[in-house]
Amino acid sequence: MTITKVWRAAVDGDAAVLAGQLEEAAALLSEGHLVAFPTETVYGLGADARNTKAVEGIFRAKGRPSDNPLIVHIADERQLGELVLPYPELARRLMKELWPGPLTIVLPVRPEAVSPLVTAGLSTVGVRMPDHPAALALIRQSGCPVAAPSANRSGRPSPTLAEHVLEDLDGKISGVVDGGATGVGLESTVIELPDSDTIRILRPGGITAEQLQSAAPEATIDAPASAKSEITEAPRSPGMKYTHYAPEGDLTIVQGHDPSEVTRYIQEQINATKASHLKTGVLVFDERRTAYEADLVLTYGSELHLEQAAHRLYAALRRFDAEGVQLIWAEGCSEEGIGLALMNRLAKAAGHQIVRI
Ligand code: TXA
Ligand code: MG
């Protein structure tokens, strides 16, 4: 059992103050220890990507299958040059427009640049530059390329608060940098570039297909048409085949064109379980929250602001667990913009239990 330290990081303060707050965390990271830290998407569990022992620790702490590669986080261009082989102009363009930011680009890895555990034996590595002052300062101060998956036990919802990290990993990691709530709330978009003018989205996330298109107007975007279509395809991004983000209760997504039909369907299901005395919960948009009667009613915020729903999703899923809710229904949403990533995570959290009405 390790004592897990917590370092509070003032993320909108002075750079020198932040550097002081991160000193111990950066030193531990560079010595091969595991340190969780905030990014603009979710909290990551970091280790020196070059140190196989350290990276092994990530898989052990998370209970993560070893065939699922890790994203490497960098703070500047010099670090990128050390990690990857020469890459296409399209990649350069996307980095210029969208980094730092929630975009992971899969690029050809420079041999021996990272531990083989990071790439899970692939000839590529996923790289991103996070848009978060504490993450960038920690990477810079440690001097390491930082391999970091989301800082949750494998299969659980990703952490959007330092408290979520402690819920899952207290006693298993050296520490967590507490920078408060993360912004986006869903993970980065993972892309690969199969040819000089195609962007293939392997995992929808914080950067939308629309944003990729406007950063590279001449490129063709190859995106999963909907959260549902992705499951019928062979997983190209190894992580896509595992159950993820799931609450302990049984979750069903209900999606439909007519919101009042969705509400009616969900309420009927809840009413039908009354005799069983199971604890029920719903996750719904503000517009209809008063129409529901369940043991726990949580909201995404307004359906006009799907960014807010993305920001709140994982905390809501964890709340159902904390309250012991056994049966959960969630309203689905449009798959436009960030809605594609939101529906992707919801579908996985529900084990693809989706009712379309
Ligand atoms: O926002 C994020 O991306 C967060 C924060 C911490 O940066 N990280 C994160 O990592 O979500 P993780 O390990 O939970 O998800 C990484 C995803 C997996 O689906 C994995 O299969 C894919 O990226 N991936 C990593 N390297 C890859 C590669 N070389 N080729 C294809 N997919 C890759
Ligand atoms: Mg994850």
Short mmCIF file of C-alpha atoms and ligand atoms in Angstrom, two decimals:
data_model
loop_
_atom_site.label_atom_id
_atom_site.label_comp_id
_atom_site.label_asym_id
_atom_site.label_seq_id
_atom_site.Cartn_x
_atom_site.Cartn_y
_atom_site.Cartn_z
CA MET A 1 0.00 0.00 0.00
CA THR A 2 1.37 3.38 -1.07
CA ILE A 3 0.41 6.64 0.61
CA THR A 4 -1.26 8.67 -2.13
CA LYS A 5 -0.38 12.34 -1.83
CA VAL A 6 -2.57 15.19 -3.00
CA TRP A 7 -1.02 18.39 -4.37
CA ARG A 8 -3.37 21.31 -4.90
CA ALA A 9 -2.50 23.23 -8.05
CA ALA A 10 -3.73 26.79 -8.55
CA VAL A 11 -4.54 26.58 -12.23
CA ASP A 12 -5.35 30.21 -12.90
CA GLY A 13 -2.55 31.68 -10.83
CA ASP A 14 1.06 32.58 -11.29
CA ALA A 15 3.30 30.18 -13.31
CA ALA A 16 6.02 30.28 -10.63
CA VAL A 17 3.53 29.39 -7.89
CA LEU A 18 2.23 26.49 -9.98
CA ALA A 19 5.80 25.26 -10.60
CA GLY A 20 6.44 25.25 -6.84
CA GLN A 21 3.25 23.30 -6.19
CA LEU A 22 4.23 20.68 -8.77
CA GLU A 23 7.85 20.22 -7.72
CA GLU A 24 7.41 16.99 -5.77
CA ALA A 25 4.95 15.51 -8.28
CA ALA A 26 7.35 16.20 -11.18
CA ALA A 27 10.29 14.67 -9.28
CA LEU A 28 8.30 11.51 -8.47
CA LEU A 29 7.19 11.18 -12.09
CA SER A 30 10.77 11.44 -13.36
CA GLU A 31 11.86 8.80 -10.81
CA GLY A 32 9.40 6.28 -12.24
CA HIS A 33 6.41 6.76 -9.93
CA LEU A 34 2.74 7.11 -10.90
CA VAL A 35 1.19 10.56 -10.66
CA ALA A 36 -2.37 11.46 -11.67
CA PHE A 37 -2.98 14.94 -13.06
CA PRO A 38 -5.78 17.04 -14.55
CA THR A 39 -6.08 17.69 -18.27
CA GLU A 40 -8.76 19.64 -20.14
CA THR A 41 -10.58 16.33 -20.85
CA VAL A 42 -10.36 14.01 -17.83
CA TYR A 43 -7.71 13.19 -15.19
CA GLY A 44 -4.83 11.09 -16.52
CA LEU A 45 -2.65 8.56 -14.69
CA GLY A 46 0.88 9.50 -15.71
CA ALA A 47 4.16 7.60 -15.92
CA ASP A 48 7.44 8.19 -17.76
CA ALA A 49 6.64 6.68 -21.19
CA ARG A 50 10.27 5.51 -21.60
CA ASN A 51 10.33 3.56 -18.34
CA THR A 52 8.83 0.07 -18.74
CA LYS A 53 8.62 -0.56 -14.99
CA ALA A 54 6.72 2.68 -14.50
CA VAL A 55 4.36 1.94 -17.39
CA GLU A 56 3.75 -1.56 -16.02
CA GLY A 57 2.57 0.17 -12.87
CA ILE A 58 -0.17 1.96 -14.84
CA PHE A 59 -1.59 -1.30 -16.13
CA ARG A 60 -1.40 -2.84 -12.64
CA ALA A 61 -3.02 0.10 -10.84
CA LYS A 62 -5.86 0.36 -13.37
CA GLY A 63 -6.36 -3.37 -13.95
CA ARG A 64 -6.03 -2.53 -17.64
CA PRO A 65 -5.62 -5.17 -20.40
CA SER A 66 -2.07 -4.96 -21.77
CA ASP A 67 -3.07 -4.97 -25.46
CA ASN A 68 -4.58 -1.48 -25.12
CA PRO A 69 -1.95 1.17 -25.99
CA LEU A 70 -1.49 4.41 -24.06
CA ILE A 71 -1.51 8.03 -25.22
CA VAL A 72 1.75 9.95 -24.72
CA HIS A 73 1.40 13.53 -23.49
CA ILE A 74 3.92 16.19 -24.46
CA ALA A 75 4.43 19.87 -23.72
CA ASP A 76 6.39 21.08 -26.76
CA GLU A 77 7.55 20.31 -30.28
CA ARG A 78 11.00 19.15 -29.23
CA GLN A 79 9.45 16.26 -27.31
CA LEU A 80 7.41 15.34 -30.38
CA GLY A 81 10.55 15.05 -32.50
CA GLU A 82 12.01 12.59 -30.00
CA LEU A 83 8.90 10.38 -30.12
CA VAL A 84 7.87 10.04 -33.75
CA LEU A 85 9.30 9.55 -37.23
CA PRO A 86 8.75 12.22 -39.92
CA TYR A 87 5.02 12.73 -40.28
CA PRO A 88 2.69 14.08 -42.97
CA GLU A 89 1.94 17.75 -43.59
CA LEU A 90 -1.70 17.12 -42.63
CA ALA A 91 -0.60 16.18 -39.09
CA ARG A 92 1.46 19.35 -38.83
CA ARG A 93 -1.54 21.38 -39.90
CA LEU A 94 -3.82 19.80 -37.30
CA MET A 95 -1.26 20.31 -34.53
CA LYS A 96 -0.88 23.94 -35.48
CA GLU A 97 -4.63 24.54 -35.40
CA LEU A 98 -5.77 22.28 -32.58
CA TRP A 99 -2.88 21.79 -30.11
CA PRO A 100 -2.76 22.22 -27.26
CA GLY A 101 -6.18 20.59 -27.17
CA PRO A 102 -8.23 17.39 -26.90
CA LEU A 103 -6.86 15.76 -30.05
CA THR A 104 -4.68 12.62 -30.08
CA ILE A 105 -2.86 11.92 -33.34
CA VAL A 106 -1.62 8.40 -34.10
CA LEU A 107 1.82 8.72 -35.75
CA PRO A 108 4.68 6.38 -36.68
CA VAL A 109 6.72 5.79 -33.53
CA ARG A 110 10.49 6.32 -33.47
CA PRO A 111 12.01 2.93 -32.61
CA GLU A 112 12.97 2.64 -28.91
CA ALA A 113 11.52 6.08 -28.12
CA VAL A 114 8.98 4.67 -25.65
CA SER A 115 8.48 1.45 -23.73
CA PRO A 116 6.91 -1.27 -25.94
CA LEU A 117 4.11 -1.45 -23.36
CA VAL A 118 3.01 2.07 -24.35
CA THR A 119 2.37 1.10 -27.98
CA ALA A 120 1.19 -2.45 -27.15
CA GLY A 121 3.51 -3.66 -29.90
CA LEU A 122 2.10 -1.36 -32.63
CA SER A 123 4.43 0.63 -34.93
CA THR A 124 2.50 3.80 -34.05
CA VAL A 125 2.05 5.98 -30.99
CA GLY A 126 -0.86 8.23 -30.04
CA VAL A 127 0.39 11.69 -29.03
CA ARG A 128 -1.32 14.73 -27.64
CA MET A 129 -0.50 18.11 -26.11
CA PRO A 130 -3.10 18.78 -23.40
CA ASP A 131 -4.57 22.26 -23.00
CA HIS A 132 -4.21 22.53 -19.23
CA PRO A 133 -1.65 24.63 -17.35
CA ALA A 134 -0.99 22.02 -14.62
CA ALA A 135 -0.59 19.20 -17.15
CA LEU A 136 1.82 21.22 -19.31
CA ALA A 137 3.85 22.42 -16.32
CA LEU A 138 4.09 18.90 -14.87
CA ILE A 139 5.26 17.42 -18.18
CA ARG A 140 7.80 20.19 -18.65
CA GLN A 141 9.16 20.00 -15.12
CA SER A 142 9.45 16.21 -15.11
CA GLY A 143 11.30 16.23 -18.43
CA CYS A 144 9.40 13.06 -19.45
CA PRO A 145 7.09 12.21 -22.29
CA VAL A 146 4.13 11.20 -20.10
CA ALA A 147 2.11 8.07 -20.90
CA ALA A 148 -1.33 8.53 -19.40
CA PRO A 149 -4.63 6.74 -19.73
CA SER A 150 -7.64 8.07 -17.85
CA ALA A 151 -7.01 7.75 -14.10
CA ASN A 152 -9.85 5.35 -13.29
CA ARG A 153 -9.97 1.63 -12.54
CA SER A 154 -10.44 -0.07 -15.90
CA GLY A 155 -14.10 -0.17 -16.92
CA ARG A 156 -15.27 2.63 -14.58
CA PRO A 157 -16.30 6.13 -15.69
CA SER A 158 -13.29 8.41 -16.28
CA PRO A 159 -12.45 10.86 -13.47
CA THR A 160 -13.38 14.50 -13.90
CA LEU A 161 -12.39 15.45 -10.31
CA ALA A 162 -9.34 14.54 -8.17
CA GLU A 163 -11.84 12.92 -5.73
CA HIS A 164 -12.84 10.45 -8.48
CA VAL A 165 -9.19 9.48 -8.91
CA LEU A 166 -8.90 8.81 -5.17
CA GLU A 167 -12.15 6.79 -5.21
CA ASP A 168 -10.53 4.38 -7.66
CA LEU A 169 -6.77 4.55 -7.02
CA ASP A 170 -6.09 5.72 -3.44
CA GLY A 171 -3.22 3.63 -2.05
CA LYS A 172 -2.21 2.41 -5.50
CA ILE A 173 -0.44 5.51 -6.88
CA SER A 174 2.08 8.03 -5.54
CA GLY A 175 -0.16 11.03 -5.83
CA VAL A 176 -2.68 13.20 -7.61
CA VAL A 177 -2.38 16.81 -8.68
CA ASP A 178 -5.73 18.40 -7.81
CA GLY A 179 -6.62 21.10 -10.32
CA GLY A 180 -10.38 21.00 -9.70
CA ALA A 181 -12.95 19.93 -12.28
CA THR A 182 -11.77 19.16 -15.81
CA GLY A 183 -13.29 21.19 -18.65
CA VAL A 184 -14.50 19.06 -21.54
CA GLY A 185 -15.38 16.05 -19.38
CA LEU A 186 -14.94 13.46 -22.17
CA GLU A 187 -11.65 12.11 -23.50
CA SER A 188 -9.71 13.41 -26.49
CA THR A 189 -10.60 12.57 -30.07
CA VAL A 190 -8.20 9.91 -31.40
CA ILE A 191 -7.39 10.12 -35.12
CA GLU A 192 -5.12 8.43 -37.62
CA LEU A 193 -4.10 9.69 -41.06
CA PRO A 194 -4.32 6.74 -43.48
CA ASP A 195 -3.23 8.89 -46.45
CA SER A 196 -2.17 12.46 -47.18
CA ASP A 197 -5.71 13.89 -47.20
CA THR A 198 -7.82 11.63 -44.97
CA ILE A 199 -8.50 12.03 -41.26
CA ARG A 200 -9.96 8.90 -39.72
CA ILE A 201 -11.64 9.29 -36.34
CA LEU A 202 -10.88 6.21 -34.24
CA ARG A 203 -12.54 7.55 -31.11
CA PRO A 204 -14.84 10.59 -31.11
CA GLY A 205 -14.04 13.06 -28.33
CA GLY A 206 -13.40 16.66 -27.35
CA ILE A 207 -12.51 17.85 -30.85
CA THR A 208 -15.55 17.45 -33.12
CA ALA A 209 -15.58 16.28 -36.75
CA GLU A 210 -16.68 19.82 -37.65
CA GLN A 211 -13.58 21.29 -35.94
CA LEU A 212 -11.29 18.86 -37.77
CA GLN A 213 -12.91 19.81 -41.06
CA SER A 214 -12.45 23.52 -40.50
CA ALA A 215 -8.82 23.02 -39.45
CA ALA A 216 -8.18 21.06 -42.66
CA PRO A 217 -10.85 22.08 -45.18
CA GLU A 218 -9.33 20.03 -48.02
CA ALA A 219 -9.25 16.78 -46.01
CA THR A 220 -11.85 14.01 -46.06
CA ILE A 221 -13.11 13.13 -42.59
CA ASP A 222 -13.80 9.46 -42.06
CA ALA A 223 -16.00 9.46 -38.94
CA PRO A 224 -18.26 6.84 -37.38
CA ALA A 225 -21.74 7.90 -38.56
CA SER A 226 -23.25 7.19 -35.17
CA ALA A 227 -22.41 5.70 -31.81
CA LYS A 228 -24.17 2.53 -32.97
CA SER A 229 -22.33 2.00 -36.25
CA GLU A 230 -19.00 1.74 -34.51
CA ILE A 231 -19.77 -1.53 -32.72
CA THR A 232 -20.34 -3.42 -35.96
CA GLU A 233 -16.83 -2.55 -37.18
CA ALA A 234 -13.65 -4.34 -36.22
CA PRO A 235 -12.05 -2.14 -33.58
CA ARG A 236 -9.15 -0.20 -35.11
CA SER A 237 -8.33 1.57 -31.91
CA PRO A 238 -7.69 -1.39 -29.60
CA GLY A 239 -9.35 0.27 -26.62
CA MET A 240 -12.68 0.50 -28.43
CA LYS A 241 -13.52 -3.16 -27.90
CA TYR A 242 -13.64 -3.11 -24.10
CA THR A 243 -16.58 -2.32 -21.84
CA HIS A 244 -15.98 1.17 -20.56
CA TYR A 245 -17.28 3.96 -18.42
CA ALA A 246 -19.93 1.69 -16.90
CA PRO A 247 -21.82 2.41 -13.70
CA GLU A 248 -22.60 -0.54 -11.43
CA GLY A 249 -26.36 -0.28 -12.03
CA ASP A 250 -28.02 -1.55 -15.20
CA LEU A 251 -28.07 1.35 -17.68
CA THR A 252 -30.35 1.69 -20.71
CA ILE A 253 -30.20 4.55 -23.22
CA VAL A 254 -33.50 5.64 -24.75
CA GLN A 255 -33.30 7.61 -27.95
CA GLY A 256 -36.11 8.94 -30.14
CA HIS A 257 -37.20 11.81 -32.34
CA ASP A 258 -40.11 12.73 -30.11
CA PRO A 259 -38.85 13.68 -26.60
CA SER A 260 -42.27 13.20 -25.03
CA GLU A 261 -42.34 9.60 -26.30
CA VAL A 262 -38.91 9.03 -24.75
CA THR A 263 -40.14 10.38 -21.41
CA ARG A 264 -43.32 8.29 -21.56
CA TYR A 265 -41.35 5.13 -22.35
CA ILE A 266 -38.84 5.65 -19.53
CA GLN A 267 -41.52 6.49 -16.96
CA GLU A 268 -43.48 3.35 -17.94
CA GLN A 269 -40.36 1.26 -17.38
CA ILE A 270 -39.82 2.83 -13.96
CA ASN A 271 -43.45 2.28 -12.99
CA ALA A 272 -43.22 -1.35 -14.08
CA THR A 273 -40.32 -1.98 -11.67
CA LYS A 274 -42.06 -0.46 -8.61
CA ALA A 275 -43.02 -3.83 -7.11
CA SER A 276 -39.40 -5.01 -7.25
CA HIS A 277 -38.23 -2.26 -4.84
CA LEU A 278 -35.09 -1.78 -6.91
CA LYS A 279 -33.61 1.72 -6.71
CA THR A 280 -34.25 3.62 -9.94
CA GLY A 281 -32.51 6.60 -11.50
CA VAL A 282 -32.70 8.72 -14.63
CA LEU A 283 -30.24 11.01 -16.40
CA VAL A 284 -32.21 13.50 -18.46
CA PHE A 285 -32.18 16.97 -19.94
CA ASP A 286 -33.44 19.95 -17.93
CA GLU A 287 -36.26 20.50 -20.39
CA ARG A 288 -38.05 17.37 -19.10
CA ARG A 289 -36.69 16.75 -15.62
CA THR A 290 -39.93 17.52 -13.79
CA ALA A 291 -41.75 14.91 -15.89
CA TYR A 292 -39.83 12.06 -14.21
CA GLU A 293 -40.52 10.25 -10.98
CA ALA A 294 -37.59 8.08 -9.95
CA ASP A 295 -35.52 7.57 -6.79
CA LEU A 296 -32.74 9.73 -8.24
CA VAL A 297 -33.23 12.26 -11.03
CA LEU A 298 -29.97 13.70 -12.41
CA THR A 299 -29.70 16.17 -15.24
CA TYR A 300 -27.27 16.83 -18.04
CA GLY A 301 -28.25 20.49 -18.16
CA SER A 302 -30.12 21.87 -21.16
CA GLU A 303 -30.25 19.92 -24.42
CA LEU A 304 -29.29 23.19 -26.11
CA HIS A 305 -25.84 22.95 -24.47
CA LEU A 306 -24.43 19.50 -25.10
CA GLU A 307 -20.96 20.70 -23.95
CA GLN A 308 -22.45 20.95 -20.48
CA ALA A 309 -23.83 17.41 -20.76
CA ALA A 310 -20.36 16.16 -21.76
CA HIS A 311 -18.87 17.98 -18.77
CA ARG A 312 -21.36 16.35 -16.38
CA LEU A 313 -21.71 12.81 -17.74
CA TYR A 314 -19.05 10.88 -15.83
CA ALA A 315 -19.76 12.54 -12.49
CA ALA A 316 -23.43 11.61 -12.94
CA LEU A 317 -22.57 7.96 -13.66
CA ARG A 318 -20.43 7.87 -10.51
CA ARG A 319 -23.22 9.47 -8.49
CA PHE A 320 -25.60 6.62 -9.43
CA ASP A 321 -23.03 4.20 -7.99
CA ALA A 322 -22.54 6.27 -4.85
CA GLU A 323 -26.32 6.24 -4.24
CA GLY A 324 -26.66 2.53 -4.99
CA VAL A 325 -29.01 3.01 -7.94
CA GLN A 326 -29.69 -0.36 -9.58
CA LEU A 327 -31.74 0.53 -12.66
CA ILE A 328 -30.83 3.59 -14.71
CA TRP A 329 -32.34 5.10 -17.83
CA ALA A 330 -30.64 7.90 -19.73
CA GLU A 331 -32.11 10.08 -22.45
CA GLY A 332 -30.07 9.91 -25.65
CA CYS A 333 -29.18 13.03 -27.60
CA SER A 334 -28.42 14.27 -31.10
CA GLU A 335 -25.12 13.05 -32.54
CA GLU A 336 -24.14 16.45 -33.91
CA GLY A 337 -20.90 18.08 -32.71
CA ILE A 338 -19.87 16.89 -29.26
CA GLY A 339 -23.09 14.82 -29.24
CA LEU A 340 -21.28 12.10 -31.23
CA ALA A 341 -18.72 11.60 -28.45
CA LEU A 342 -21.41 11.86 -25.78
CA MET A 343 -23.55 9.15 -27.40
CA ASN A 344 -20.43 7.01 -27.96
CA ARG A 345 -19.60 7.06 -24.21
CA LEU A 346 -23.24 6.58 -23.20
CA ALA A 347 -23.59 3.59 -25.53
CA LYS A 348 -20.49 2.00 -24.01
CA ALA A 349 -21.52 2.76 -20.46
CA ALA A 350 -24.79 0.96 -21.26
CA GLY A 351 -23.03 -2.01 -22.85
CA HIS A 352 -24.84 -0.93 -26.05
CA GLN A 353 -28.24 -1.39 -24.44
CA ILE A 354 -30.01 1.26 -26.54
CA VAL A 355 -33.75 1.47 -27.12
CA ARG A 356 -34.76 3.46 -30.19
CA ILE A 357 -38.35 4.58 -30.25
O1 TXA B 1 -8.41 12.70 -23.12
C1 TXA B 1 -7.74 11.66 -23.16
O2 TXA B 1 -7.40 11.13 -24.22
C2 TXA B 1 -7.31 11.05 -21.81
C3 TXA B 1 -6.43 12.06 -21.11
C4 TXA B 1 -5.85 11.51 -19.83
O3 TXA B 1 -5.43 12.52 -21.98
N1 TXA B 1 -6.65 9.80 -22.00
C5 TXA B 1 -7.32 8.68 -22.39
O4 TXA B 1 -6.53 7.55 -22.49
O5 TXA B 1 -8.50 8.65 -22.64
P1 TXA B 1 -7.11 6.08 -22.60
O6 TXA B 1 -5.93 5.19 -22.39
O7 TXA B 1 -8.26 5.89 -21.66
O8 TXA B 1 -7.56 5.95 -24.09
C6 TXA B 1 -6.61 5.89 -25.14
C7 TXA B 1 -7.27 5.49 -26.43
C8 TXA B 1 -7.63 4.02 -26.42
O9 TXA B 1 -8.87 3.84 -27.08
C9 TXA B 1 -6.48 3.41 -27.21
O10 TXA B 1 -6.82 2.18 -27.82
C10 TXA B 1 -6.20 4.51 -28.24
O11 TXA B 1 -6.37 5.71 -27.50
N2 TXA B 1 -4.82 4.45 -28.74
C11 TXA B 1 -3.67 4.74 -28.09
N3 TXA B 1 -2.60 4.54 -28.87
C12 TXA B 1 -3.06 4.11 -30.08
C13 TXA B 1 -2.44 3.73 -31.31
N4 TXA B 1 -1.12 3.73 -31.45
N5 TXA B 1 -3.26 3.36 -32.32
C14 TXA B 1 -4.60 3.36 -32.18
N6 TXA B 1 -5.24 3.71 -31.03
C15 TXA B 1 -4.49 4.08 -29.99
MG MG B 2 -9.97 5.44 -20.39
#
